[in-house]
């Protein structure tokens, strides 16, 4: 029987891999196993619980304030042991994290096939997103199966010389997840707090934004909120202490900005669906917002997800305080711009990505 091992470790990978885990487990004739590295601990557990996935292996690598060296070394070592024990036919990894890179490398060293879910996204700038662009390209050079979410991602891989027969356009499993989480009658105390105001969701955590860029973001947000009494901001903050400290320094005492613990994915998607707009440096949220019709100001210099920019939902505005201040204000006051950016479109998939990937792995082709 064919054995498939899915490996993931952070919140966003889990959100996009759990629908695939559940799809593969529903198929006959294959054995599906899950290994989490535990690169994230609490934030990963929130997702596993939401999707009812219980891992077969947990490397528990997370330490507070971990470095890329700690992580890469521990995941590589830990995966060696799991792969030697399980000996899967295929290892599936997702996206661009250190878990992704080090797990794919471990499989490669042991001569095990690698399937890359969410393959082919590129900025072609290895310093942004950092180190994710490198991770994604490195896994791309190892992978035997490339599950590209969009035609644009496929074209990147083809241009790089990947064999066409290794590339499948499947849609993004993020959209599969979104199809199961947004509900009509969702309620939450924080949403009650924001009722009657324009609710802005803020998230920021990226490594390349640590330090001054984070301070710029928070200062700009504070200035705008102080000028607009009808705007409230909810910031479900990443558990990284560096990010939390910067946010505390810049945002404390501003009573229309609330910093709250990370939301579980069901709550978070429902918050997005009820928001007026989003400010974020996240990757995954850039995929989710277009299908919810929510304008996003992307707090980065470049994006590997240009489909949402082309669709009109995303604007990449960088991390300068004056630019964020200006663009945030413009979106709050320019109704035409707001309406144009709010049209629900979905360049990232139709909710059947997991089905297609499972088909390809089990039948060699997809039926949808
Ligand atoms: C990682 C990924 C990034 C992804 C992000 C998603 C890498 C290099 N980075 O970055 O691509 O966008 O996850 O969120 O792989 N922490 C906790 N509990 C948790 C999670 C994190 O306490 O559940 C704290 C720990 O102190 C940890 C720190 O956050 O050391 C940083 O976590 P880490 O995974 O190294 O980096 P992220 O910025 O989360
Ligand atoms: N998310 C969540 N709870 C939160 C914030 C984000 O469940 O409090 C989800 C969000 O919907 C998206 C994913 O986490 O699917 C994005 O994760 P993150 O921003 O940490 O990582 P990135 O996508 O930037 O790699």
Coordinates of C-alpha atoms and ligand atoms in Angstrom, one line a residue:
X1 CA 0.0 0.0 0.0
X2 CA 1.3 3.5 -0.9
X3 CA 2.4 5.4 2.1
X4 CA 2.1 9.2 2.2
X5 CA 3.6 11.3 5.0
X6 CA 2.5 14.9 5.4
X7 CA 4.9 17.2 7.3
X8 CA 4.2 20.7 8.6
X9 CA 5.0 22.8 11.6
X10 CA 3.6 26.3 11.6
X11 CA 0.1 27.8 11.7
X12 CA -0.2 28.7 8.0
X13 CA 1.1 25.3 6.8
X14 CA -1.3 23.5 9.1
X15 CA -4.3 25.6 7.8
X16 CA -3.5 24.6 4.3
X17 CA -2.4 21.0 4.9
X18 CA -5.2 19.8 7.2
X19 CA -7.9 19.9 4.4
X20 CA -5.5 17.6 2.4
X21 CA -4.9 15.3 5.4
X22 CA -8.6 14.8 5.8
X23 CA -9.1 14.3 2.0
X24 CA -6.2 11.7 1.8
X25 CA -7.6 9.9 4.9
X26 CA -10.9 9.5 3.1
X27 CA -9.2 7.7 0.2
X28 CA -8.9 3.9 0.0
X29 CA -5.7 2.1 -0.9
X30 CA -3.2 4.5 0.7
X31 CA -1.9 5.0 4.1
X32 CA -1.8 8.6 5.3
X33 CA 0.5 9.7 8.2
X34 CA 1.1 13.1 9.7
X35 CA 4.3 14.4 11.2
X36 CA 4.3 17.9 12.8
X37 CA 7.7 19.4 13.6
X38 CA 6.1 21.7 16.3
X39 CA 8.0 24.7 14.9
X40 CA 4.9 26.5 16.3
X41 CA 3.4 25.1 19.5
X42 CA 0.2 26.8 20.6
X43 CA -0.6 28.3 17.2
X44 CA -0.3 24.9 15.6
X45 CA -2.4 23.2 18.2
X46 CA -5.2 25.7 17.6
X47 CA -5.3 24.6 13.9
X48 CA -5.1 20.8 14.6
X49 CA -8.0 21.1 17.0
X50 CA -10.1 23.1 14.5
X51 CA -9.7 20.5 11.8
X52 CA -9.7 17.4 14.1
X53 CA -6.3 16.3 12.9
X54 CA -4.1 14.3 15.4
X55 CA -0.5 13.9 14.3
X56 CA 1.2 10.5 14.3
X57 CA 4.6 12.1 15.1
X58 CA 5.5 15.4 16.8
X59 CA 9.1 16.5 16.9
X60 CA 8.3 19.3 19.4
X61 CA 11.2 21.5 18.2
X62 CA 9.9 24.9 19.3
X63 CA 11.9 26.9 21.8
X64 CA 11.1 30.6 22.7
X65 CA 13.1 33.0 20.5
X66 CA 14.4 30.1 18.3
X67 CA 16.8 31.0 15.5
X68 CA 17.0 29.7 12.0
X69 CA 20.0 27.6 13.0
X70 CA 18.2 26.0 15.9
X71 CA 15.2 25.2 13.8
X72 CA 16.9 23.9 10.7
X73 CA 19.2 21.6 12.7
X74 CA 16.5 20.2 14.9
X75 CA 14.0 19.6 12.1
X76 CA 16.6 17.9 9.9
X77 CA 17.7 15.6 12.7
X78 CA 14.2 14.8 13.8
X79 CA 12.9 14.1 10.3
X80 CA 15.8 11.7 9.7
X81 CA 14.6 9.5 12.5
X82 CA 10.9 9.7 11.5
X83 CA 11.6 9.1 7.8
X84 CA 13.9 6.1 8.5
X85 CA 11.1 4.6 10.7
X86 CA 8.2 5.3 8.4
X87 CA 9.9 5.0 5.0
X88 CA 7.1 6.7 3.1
X89 CA 6.7 6.6 -0.7
X90 CA 6.1 10.3 -0.8
X91 CA 6.7 13.1 1.7
X92 CA 4.4 16.1 1.3
X93 CA 5.6 19.5 2.4
X94 CA 3.9 22.9 2.1
X95 CA 5.0 26.3 1.1
X96 CA 8.1 28.1 2.3
X97 CA 8.9 27.7 6.0
X98 CA 12.0 26.3 7.7
X99 CA 10.0 23.2 8.4
X100 CA 9.3 22.9 4.7
X101 CA 12.9 23.3 3.7
X102 CA 14.5 21.1 6.3
X103 CA 11.9 18.3 5.9
X104 CA 12.3 18.3 2.1
X105 CA 16.1 18.2 2.5
X106 CA 15.8 15.2 4.9
X107 CA 13.6 13.3 2.4
X108 CA 16.0 14.2 -0.4
X109 CA 19.1 12.9 1.6
X110 CA 17.2 9.6 2.1
X111 CA 16.2 9.3 -1.5
X112 CA 12.4 9.7 -0.7
X113 CA 10.1 11.5 -3.2
X114 CA 9.0 15.0 -2.3
X115 CA 5.7 16.5 -3.2
X116 CA 5.5 20.3 -2.8
X117 CA 2.1 21.8 -2.1
X118 CA 1.8 25.5 -3.0
X119 CA 4.8 25.3 -5.4
X120 CA 6.0 27.9 -7.8
X121 CA 5.3 31.2 -5.9
X122 CA 8.2 33.6 -6.4
X123 CA 9.5 37.1 -5.8
X124 CA 12.9 36.2 -7.2
X125 CA 14.3 38.3 -4.3
X126 CA 15.9 35.9 -1.8
X127 CA 15.9 38.6 0.9
X128 CA 12.1 39.2 0.7
X129 CA 10.2 37.4 2.0
X130 CA 13.1 36.2 4.1
X131 CA 14.1 33.3 4.3
X132 CA 10.9 32.0 2.7
X133 CA 11.8 32.9 -0.9
X134 CA 15.0 30.8 -0.6
X135 CA 13.1 27.9 1.1
X136 CA 10.5 27.8 -1.6
X137 CA 13.1 27.8 -4.4
X138 CA 15.2 25.2 -2.7
X139 CA 12.3 22.8 -2.2
X140 CA 11.4 23.5 -5.9
X141 CA 14.7 22.1 -6.9
X142 CA 14.1 18.9 -5.0
X143 CA 10.4 18.2 -5.6
X144 CA 9.2 15.4 -7.7
X145 CA 5.6 16.6 -7.6
X146 CA 4.9 20.3 -7.8
X147 CA 1.3 21.3 -6.9
X148 CA 1.1 24.8 -8.2
X149 CA -1.9 26.8 -7.0
X150 CA -2.2 29.0 -10.1
X151 CA -1.2 29.1 -13.7
X152 CA 1.2 31.9 -12.9
X153 CA 3.0 29.6 -10.3
X154 CA 3.1 26.9 -13.0
X155 CA 4.7 29.3 -15.5
X156 CA 7.4 30.2 -13.0
X157 CA 8.3 26.6 -12.6
X158 CA 8.3 25.9 -16.3
X159 CA 10.5 28.9 -16.9
X160 CA 12.9 27.5 -14.4
X161 CA 13.1 24.3 -16.3
X162 CA 11.1 22.0 -14.1
X163 CA 9.8 19.0 -16.1
X164 CA 6.2 19.8 -17.3
X165 CA 5.0 16.3 -16.2
X166 CA 6.0 17.1 -12.6
X167 CA 3.7 20.2 -12.4
X168 CA 0.0 20.2 -11.6
X169 CA -2.2 23.3 -11.3
X170 CA -4.5 22.5 -8.4
X171 CA -5.7 25.7 -6.8
X172 CA -4.7 26.6 -3.3
X173 CA -5.8 24.5 -0.4
X174 CA -6.3 27.8 1.6
X175 CA -9.5 28.2 -0.3
X176 CA -10.6 24.6 0.6
X177 CA -10.1 25.6 4.3
X178 CA -12.0 28.8 3.9
X179 CA -15.0 26.9 2.5
X180 CA -15.4 25.1 5.8
X181 CA -14.8 27.9 8.3
X182 CA -17.0 31.0 7.4
X183 CA -20.4 30.7 8.9
X184 CA -23.4 33.0 9.0
X185 CA -24.2 33.2 12.7
X186 CA -20.8 33.6 14.1
X187 CA -20.5 35.7 17.3
X188 CA -17.5 36.7 19.4
X189 CA -17.1 39.3 22.3
X190 CA -14.4 41.2 20.3
X191 CA -16.8 41.5 17.3
X192 CA -19.4 42.9 19.8
X193 CA -16.8 45.5 20.9
X194 CA -16.3 46.6 17.3
X195 CA -20.0 46.7 16.4
X196 CA -21.1 50.0 14.9
X197 CA -17.5 50.9 13.8
X198 CA -15.5 50.1 10.7
X199 CA -13.4 47.1 11.8
X200 CA -9.9 46.9 10.5
X201 CA -8.0 43.6 11.1
X202 CA -4.2 44.0 11.5
X203 CA -1.6 41.3 11.5
X204 CA 2.2 41.7 11.2
X205 CA 4.9 39.2 12.1
X206 CA 7.4 38.8 9.2
X207 CA 11.1 38.5 9.9
X208 CA 12.1 41.2 7.4
X209 CA 9.7 43.5 9.3
X210 CA 11.2 43.0 12.7
X211 CA 12.7 46.2 14.2
X212 CA 12.0 49.5 12.5
X213 CA 9.4 48.4 9.9
X214 CA 7.1 47.0 12.7
X215 CA 7.5 50.3 14.6
X216 CA 6.6 52.2 11.4
X217 CA 3.5 50.1 10.8
X218 CA 2.2 50.5 14.4
X219 CA 2.9 54.3 14.5
X220 CA 1.0 54.8 11.2
X221 CA -1.9 52.7 12.4
X222 CA -2.1 54.7 15.6
X223 CA -2.0 58.1 13.8
X224 CA -4.9 57.1 11.5
X225 CA -7.0 55.6 14.2
X226 CA -6.7 58.7 16.3
X227 CA -8.1 60.7 13.4
X228 CA -11.0 58.4 12.6
X229 CA -13.4 57.9 15.5
X230 CA -15.5 55.4 13.6
X231 CA -12.5 53.0 13.1
X232 CA -11.5 50.2 15.4
X233 CA -8.6 47.9 14.9
X234 CA -8.3 44.3 16.1
X235 CA -4.8 42.9 16.1
X236 CA -4.6 39.1 16.9
X237 CA -0.9 39.2 17.6
X238 CA 1.6 36.5 16.8
X239 CA 3.2 34.9 19.9
X240 CA 6.7 36.0 19.0
X241 CA 7.9 38.1 21.9
X242 CA 9.8 40.5 19.6
X243 CA 6.6 41.3 17.7
X244 CA 4.6 41.7 21.0
X245 CA 7.1 44.0 22.5
X246 CA 7.1 46.4 19.5
X247 CA 3.3 46.4 19.5
X248 CA 3.1 47.1 23.2
X249 CA 5.5 50.0 22.9
X250 CA 3.7 51.7 20.0
X251 CA 0.0 50.9 20.6
X252 CA -0.6 50.7 24.3
X253 CA -3.0 53.4 25.6
X254 CA -4.8 53.6 22.2
X255 CA -8.3 52.4 23.2
X256 CA -9.6 51.8 19.6
X257 CA -6.8 49.4 18.9
X258 CA -7.1 46.1 20.7
X259 CA -4.2 43.6 20.8
X260 CA -5.6 40.1 21.4
X261 CA -4.2 36.6 21.5
X262 CA -4.0 34.6 18.2
X263 CA -7.5 33.6 17.1
X264 CA -8.3 30.1 16.2
X265 CA -8.7 29.8 12.4
X266 CA -12.5 29.5 12.5
X267 CA -12.8 32.7 14.5
X268 CA -10.1 34.5 12.4
X269 CA -11.8 33.7 9.1
X270 CA -15.1 34.9 10.5
X271 CA -13.4 38.1 11.7
X272 CA -12.0 38.7 8.2
X273 CA -15.4 38.1 6.7
X274 CA -16.9 40.8 9.0
X275 CA -14.1 43.3 8.6
X276 CA -14.1 46.6 6.6
X277 CA -10.5 46.1 5.5
X278 CA -7.2 44.4 6.3
X279 CA -3.7 45.5 7.0
X280 CA -1.2 42.6 6.9
X281 CA 2.3 41.3 6.1
X282 CA 1.0 37.7 6.1
X283 CA 1.1 35.5 3.0
X284 CA -2.0 33.4 3.6
X285 CA -4.3 36.3 4.3
X286 CA -3.4 37.7 0.9
X287 CA -5.0 34.5 -0.5
X288 CA -8.1 34.5 1.7
X289 CA -9.1 38.2 1.4
X290 CA -9.9 38.3 -2.3
X291 CA -12.5 35.5 -2.0
X292 CA -14.1 37.4 0.9
X293 CA -14.0 40.7 -1.0
X294 CA -11.9 42.5 1.6
X295 CA -9.4 45.1 0.5
X296 CA -5.9 44.5 1.8
X297 CA -3.0 46.9 2.2
X298 CA 0.0 44.6 2.1
X299 CA 2.8 45.7 4.5
X300 CA 5.7 44.4 2.4
X301 CA 7.9 45.7 -0.4
X302 CA 7.1 42.7 -2.7
X303 CA 4.6 39.9 -2.9
X304 CA 4.9 36.4 -4.2
X305 CA 1.1 36.5 -4.7
X306 CA 0.6 39.0 -7.5
X307 CA -2.7 37.4 -8.6
X308 CA -4.5 39.3 -5.8
X309 CA -2.9 42.5 -6.9
X310 CA -4.0 41.9 -10.5
X311 CA -7.5 41.0 -9.3
X312 CA -7.6 44.5 -7.5
X313 CA -8.0 43.3 -3.9
X314 CA -4.4 43.8 -2.8
X315 CA -2.2 46.9 -2.8
X316 CA 1.5 46.4 -1.8
X317 CA 2.4 49.5 0.1
X318 CA 5.7 48.7 1.9
X319 CA 6.6 49.6 5.5
X320 CA 7.3 53.3 5.5
X321 CA 5.3 55.2 8.1
X322 CA 4.3 58.1 5.9
X323 CA 3.2 55.8 3.0
X324 CA 1.1 53.5 5.3
X325 CA -0.5 56.5 6.9
X326 CA -1.4 58.0 3.6
X327 CA -2.7 54.7 2.0
X328 CA -4.7 53.7 5.0
X329 CA -6.4 57.1 5.2
X330 CA -7.1 57.0 1.4
X331 CA -8.8 53.7 1.7
X332 CA -11.0 55.0 4.5
X333 CA -12.0 58.1 2.6
X334 CA -12.0 57.2 -1.1
X335 CA -15.3 55.3 -1.7
X336 CA -14.6 54.5 -5.3
X337 CA -11.2 53.0 -4.5
X338 CA -12.8 51.1 -1.6
X339 CA -15.6 49.7 -3.8
X340 CA -13.2 48.7 -6.5
X341 CA -11.0 46.8 -4.1
X342 CA -14.0 45.1 -2.4
X343 CA -15.2 43.1 -5.3
X344 CA -15.0 39.4 -4.3
X345 CA -12.8 37.5 -6.8
X346 CA -10.9 34.4 -6.4
X347 CA -7.7 33.9 -8.3
X348 CA -6.4 31.3 -5.9
X349 CA -8.7 28.3 -6.4
X350 CA -12.2 26.8 -6.3
X351 CA -12.1 24.8 -3.0
X352 CA -11.2 21.5 -4.7
X353 CA -7.4 21.7 -4.5
X354 CA -7.1 18.9 -1.9
X355 CA -9.3 16.7 -4.0
X356 CA -7.1 17.2 -7.1
X357 CA -3.9 16.6 -5.1
X358 CA -5.3 13.4 -3.6
X359 CA -6.4 12.3 -7.1
X360 CA -3.0 12.9 -8.6
X361 CA -1.2 11.0 -5.8
X362 CA -3.6 8.0 -5.9
X363 CA -4.6 7.8 -9.6
X364 CA -1.8 9.8 -11.4
X365 CA -4.4 12.3 -12.7
X366 CA -7.3 14.3 -11.5
X367 CA -11.0 13.9 -12.2
X368 CA -12.1 17.4 -11.4
Ligands
LIG1 C1 7.3 31.2 10.8 C2 7.8 31.1 9.4 C3 7.1 32.1 8.5 C4 5.6 32.1 8.6 C5 5.3 32.2 10.1 C6 3.8 32.0 10.2 C7 10.1 30.4 9.1 C8 11.5 30.8 9.0 N1 9.2 31.3 9.3 O1 7.8 32.4 11.3 O2 7.5 31.8 7.1 O3 5.1 33.2 7.9 O4 5.9 31.1 10.8 O5 3.3 32.5 11.4 O6 9.9 29.2 8.9 N2 5.9 31.3 19.2 C9 5.3 30.8 20.3 N3 4.2 29.9 20.1 C10 3.8 29.5 18.8 C11 4.4 30.0 17.7 C12 5.5 30.9 17.9 O7 5.6 31.1 21.4 O8 2.8 28.8 18.7 C13 7.1 32.2 19.4 C14 8.3 31.4 19.9 O9 9.0 32.3 20.7 C15 9.1 31.2 18.6 C16 8.8 32.6 17.9 O10 7.4 32.8 18.1 O11 10.5 31.0 18.8 C17 9.1 32.6 16.4 O12 8.6 31.4 15.7 P1 9.2 30.9 14.3 O13 8.4 29.8 13.8 O14 10.7 30.8 14.4 O15 9.1 32.2 13.4 P2 7.7 32.9 12.8 O16 8.0 34.4 12.8 O17 6.5 32.4 13.5
LIG2 N1 -4.7 33.2 11.2 C1 -5.4 32.6 12.3 N2 -5.4 33.3 13.5 C2 -4.9 34.5 13.6 C3 -4.2 35.1 12.5 C4 -4.1 34.4 11.3 O1 -5.9 31.5 12.2 O2 -5.0 35.1 14.7 C5 -4.6 32.5 9.9 C6 -5.0 33.2 8.6 O3 -6.3 33.0 8.3 C7 -4.1 32.5 7.6 C8 -2.9 32.1 8.4 O4 -3.3 32.1 9.7 O5 -4.7 31.4 7.1 C9 -1.7 33.1 8.1 O6 -0.7 32.8 9.0 P1 0.5 33.8 9.3 O7 0.1 35.1 8.9 O8 1.0 33.5 10.6 O9 1.6 33.2 8.2 P2 1.9 33.5 6.7 O10 0.7 33.2 5.9 O11 2.4 34.9 6.6 O12 3.0 32.5 6.4

